[in-house]
PDB file of C-alpha atoms in Angstrom:
ATOM      1  CA  MET A   1      49.893 162.959   1.173  1.00  0.00           C
ATOM      2  CA  GLY A   2      49.369 160.674   4.040  1.00  0.00           C
ATOM      3  CA  ASP A   3      52.086 159.698   6.662  1.00  0.00           C
ATOM      4  CA  ASP A   4      52.230 156.129   4.850  1.00  0.00           C
ATOM      5  CA  ASP A   5      52.931 157.783   1.579  1.00  0.00           C
ATOM      6  CA  VAL A   6      56.301 159.654   2.670  1.00  0.00           C
ATOM      7  CA  ILE A   7      59.565 157.954   3.034  1.00  0.00           C
ATOM      8  CA  ALA A   8      61.874 158.902   5.945  1.00  0.00           C
ATOM      9  CA  LEU A   9      65.566 160.289   4.515  1.00  0.00           C
ATOM     10  CA  SER A  10      66.940 157.684   7.190  1.00  0.00           C
ATOM     11  CA  ALA A  11      65.141 154.638   5.476  1.00  0.00           C
ATOM     12  CA  LEU A  12      67.155 155.853   2.309  1.00  0.00           C
ATOM     13  CA  GLN A  13      70.123 156.089   3.924  1.00  0.00           C
ATOM     14  CA  HIS A  14      69.600 152.454   5.731  1.00  0.00           C
ATOM     15  CA  TRP A  15      68.492 151.097   2.160  1.00  0.00           C
ATOM     16  CA  ALA A  16      71.676 152.559   0.702  1.00  0.00           C
ATOM     17  CA  TYR A  17      73.855 151.006   3.068  1.00  0.00           C
ATOM     18  CA  CYS A  18      72.009 147.592   3.479  1.00  0.00           C
ATOM     19  CA  PRO A  19      68.669 146.729   2.093  1.00  0.00           C
ATOM     20  CA  ARG A  20      68.161 143.790   4.734  1.00  0.00           C
ATOM     21  CA  GLN A  21      68.951 146.211   7.475  1.00  0.00           C
ATOM     22  CA  CYS A  22      66.535 148.665   6.178  1.00  0.00           C
ATOM     23  CA  GLY A  23      63.749 145.992   6.089  1.00  0.00           C
ATOM     24  CA  LEU A  24      64.463 144.956   9.410  1.00  0.00           C
ATOM     25  CA  ILE A  25      64.348 148.388  10.982  1.00  0.00           C
ATOM     26  CA  TYR A  26      61.576 149.917   9.054  1.00  0.00           C
ATOM     27  CA  LEU A  27      59.120 146.868   8.147  1.00  0.00           C
ATOM     28  CA  GLU A  28      59.987 144.632  11.062  1.00  0.00           C
ATOM     29  CA  GLN A  29      60.778 147.117  13.701  1.00  0.00           C
ATOM     30  CA  VAL A  30      63.798 145.075  14.760  1.00  0.00           C
ATOM     31  CA  PHE A  31      66.606 147.179  15.893  1.00  0.00           C
ATOM     32  CA  ASP A  32      69.395 146.245  18.722  1.00  0.00           C
ATOM     33  CA  ASP A  33      71.786 148.822  19.880  1.00  0.00           C
ATOM     34  CA  ASN A  34      75.248 147.859  20.313  1.00  0.00           C
ATOM     35  CA  VAL A  35      78.434 149.459  21.187  1.00  0.00           C
ATOM     36  CA  HIS A  36      78.840 151.152  17.577  1.00  0.00           C
ATOM     37  CA  THR A  37      75.199 152.422  17.521  1.00  0.00           C
ATOM     38  CA  LEU A  38      75.624 153.665  20.969  1.00  0.00           C
ATOM     39  CA  ARG A  39      78.771 155.707  20.117  1.00  0.00           C
ATOM     40  CA  GLY A  40      77.146 157.085  17.039  1.00  0.00           C
ATOM     41  CA  GLN A  41      74.163 158.275  19.175  1.00  0.00           C
ATOM     42  CA  ALA A  42      76.714 160.096  21.277  1.00  0.00           C
ATOM     43  CA  VAL A  43      78.307 161.696  18.407  1.00  0.00           C
ATOM     44  CA  HIS A  44      74.856 162.936  17.234  1.00  0.00           C
ATOM     45  CA  ALA A  45      73.832 164.313  20.711  1.00  0.00           C
ATOM     46  CA  GLN A  46      74.791 167.995  19.816  1.00  0.00           C
ATOM     47  CA  ALA A  47      73.498 167.597  16.322  1.00  0.00           C
ATOM     48  CA  ASP A  48      70.027 166.378  17.457  1.00  0.00           C
ATOM     49  CA  ARG A  49      69.603 169.411  19.452  1.00  0.00           C
ATOM     50  CA  PRO A  50      67.537 171.855  17.478  1.00  0.00           C
ATOM     51  CA  GLY A  51      69.092 175.339  17.249  1.00  0.00           C
ATOM     52  CA  PHE A  52      71.411 177.621  15.609  1.00  0.00           C
ATOM     53  CA  GLU A  53      74.281 179.583  16.050  1.00  0.00           C
ATOM     54  CA  PHE A  54      76.840 181.861  13.928  1.00  0.00           C
ATOM     55  CA  ARG A  55      80.108 180.319  13.491  1.00  0.00           C
ATOM     56  CA  ARG A  56      83.191 181.521  11.352  1.00  0.00           C
ATOM     57  CA  GLY A  57      80.809 183.655   9.286  1.00  0.00           C
ATOM     58  CA  LEU A  58      78.165 180.891   8.816  1.00  0.00           C
ATOM     59  CA  ARG A  59      74.730 180.559  10.239  1.00  0.00           C
ATOM     60  CA  VAL A  60      74.941 176.794  11.467  1.00  0.00           C
ATOM     61  CA  GLU A  61      71.449 175.310  11.889  1.00  0.00           C
ATOM     62  CA  ARG A  62      71.092 172.079  13.865  1.00  0.00           C
ATOM     63  CA  ALA A  63      68.519 169.348  13.751  1.00  0.00           C
ATOM     64  CA  LEU A  64      66.883 171.158  10.665  1.00  0.00           C
ATOM     65  CA  PRO A  65      63.634 169.389   9.354  1.00  0.00           C
ATOM     66  CA  LEU A  66      63.632 168.689   5.758  1.00  0.00           C
ATOM     67  CA  PHE A  67      60.624 167.573   3.601  1.00  0.00           C
ATOM     68  CA  SER A  68      59.700 167.332  -0.081  1.00  0.00           C
ATOM     69  CA  ASP A  69      55.928 166.836  -1.094  1.00  0.00           C
ATOM     70  CA  ARG A  70      57.001 166.458  -4.484  1.00  0.00           C
ATOM     71  CA  LEU A  71      59.442 163.563  -3.760  1.00  0.00           C
ATOM     72  CA  GLY A  72      57.376 162.285  -0.704  1.00  0.00           C
ATOM     73  CA  LEU A  73      60.452 162.596   1.551  1.00  0.00           C
ATOM     74  CA  VAL A  74      60.805 163.576   5.245  1.00  0.00           C
ATOM     75  CA  GLY A  75      63.795 163.841   7.701  1.00  0.00           C
ATOM     76  CA  LYS A  76      66.138 166.005   9.566  1.00  0.00           C
ATOM     77  CA  ALA A  77      69.467 167.081   8.545  1.00  0.00           C
ATOM     78  CA  ASP A  78      72.259 166.891  11.374  1.00  0.00           C
ATOM     79  CA  THR A  79      73.781 170.318  10.606  1.00  0.00           C
ATOM     80  CA  VAL A  80      73.264 172.725   7.615  1.00  0.00           C
ATOM     81  CA  GLU A  81      76.017 175.327   7.342  1.00  0.00           C
ATOM     82  CA  PHE A  82      74.546 178.548   5.153  1.00  0.00           C
ATOM     83  CA  GLU A  83      77.159 180.619   3.668  1.00  0.00           C
ATOM     84  CA  PRO A  84      76.653 184.550   3.875  1.00  0.00           C
ATOM     85  CA  ASP A  85      74.707 184.207   0.280  1.00  0.00           C
ATOM     86  CA  GLY A  86      72.399 181.810   1.776  1.00  0.00           C
ATOM     87  CA  THR A  87      74.034 178.764   0.174  1.00  0.00           C
ATOM     88  CA  PRO A  88      73.323 175.549   2.226  1.00  0.00           C
ATOM     89  CA  TYR A  89      75.818 172.801   2.893  1.00  0.00           C
ATOM     90  CA  PRO A  90      74.545 169.888   4.696  1.00  0.00           C
ATOM     91  CA  VAL A  91      76.902 168.269   7.191  1.00  0.00           C
ATOM     92  CA  GLU A  92      76.427 164.794   8.343  1.00  0.00           C
ATOM     93  CA  TYR A  93      77.919 163.287  11.415  1.00  0.00           C
ATOM     94  CA  LYS A  94      79.322 159.810  11.298  1.00  0.00           C
ATOM     95  CA  HIS A  95      81.506 157.778  13.423  1.00  0.00           C
ATOM     96  CA  GLY A  96      83.704 154.861  12.575  1.00  0.00           C
ATOM     97  CA  ALA A  97      84.957 153.437   9.386  1.00  0.00           C
ATOM     98  CA  ARG A  98      82.568 152.792   6.428  1.00  0.00           C
ATOM     99  CA  VAL A  99      81.441 149.221   5.841  1.00  0.00           C
ATOM    100  CA  ASP A 100      78.768 147.432   3.897  1.00  0.00           C
ATOM    101  CA  CYS A 101      76.076 145.228   5.699  1.00  0.00           C
ATOM    102  CA  ASN A 102      78.305 142.386   5.395  1.00  0.00           C
ATOM    103  CA  GLY A 103      80.869 144.052   7.662  1.00  0.00           C
ATOM    104  CA  ALA A 104      83.538 144.692   4.758  1.00  0.00           C
ATOM    105  CA  ASN A 105      85.065 148.136   4.079  1.00  0.00           C
ATOM    106  CA  ALA A 106      82.867 149.986   1.485  1.00  0.00           C
ATOM    107  CA  ALA A 107      83.373 152.573  -0.830  1.00  0.00           C
ATOM    108  CA  VAL A 108      81.087 155.542  -1.597  1.00  0.00           C
ATOM    109  CA  SER A 109      77.851 154.370  -3.029  1.00  0.00           C
ATOM    110  CA  GLU A 110      75.863 155.874  -5.683  1.00  0.00           C
ATOM    111  CA  PRO A 111      72.933 156.942  -3.448  1.00  0.00           C
ATOM    112  CA  ASP A 112      75.663 159.127  -1.483  1.00  0.00           C
ATOM    113  CA  SER A 113      76.064 161.189  -4.488  1.00  0.00           C
ATOM    114  CA  LEU A 114      72.445 162.444  -3.868  1.00  0.00           C
ATOM    115  CA  LEU A 115      74.075 164.453  -0.772  1.00  0.00           C
ATOM    116  CA  ALA A 116      76.534 166.081  -2.779  1.00  0.00           C
ATOM    117  CA  PRO A 117      77.808 168.852  -1.974  1.00  0.00           C
ATOM    118  CA  ALA A 118      77.549 167.545   1.611  1.00  0.00           C
ATOM    119  CA  LYS A 119      80.360 168.122   4.092  1.00  0.00           C
ATOM    120  CA  HIS A 120      81.516 165.129   6.125  1.00  0.00           C
ATOM    121  CA  ALA A 121      82.268 165.541   9.717  1.00  0.00           C
ATOM    122  CA  ALA A 122      83.823 162.982  11.978  1.00  0.00           C
TER     123      ALA A 122
END
C-alpha cells in the first residue's frame, strides 16, 4: 500500500466535522490559523511530544503512532492510557465548544462513535 492509498485519521476527523473543510485542507492545501487553531495547538503541545509515563497506576503514552494496513489508515493518538491489564483508552484533547462547519453548536456525530470508548479531556 503506497502513501496515496492511506487516509490520515485527522482527515476523517475533519470530514466528520465539515467535508468542505476537509477538502480545503487535504485537497487544496488551504488552511489559515486563527486564534482558535492557535489555542488548540497550545493545548496539544504536551500531547504532541512523544513519550510515556506512569500515572495513577496507568501507563500513559503520548503521540502514539497508529496505523491499519487493512483499513488503510494512519495517524497519531494524542494520548493513550493503558490499564494494568493492557486495555487501551485513547484520550483526545480538544479546546473550546463543539461546533459544526457553519459555526452552530453541534451534537456528537456518528463518526465520533468510532472513537468509543475514548476518554475526552478538556
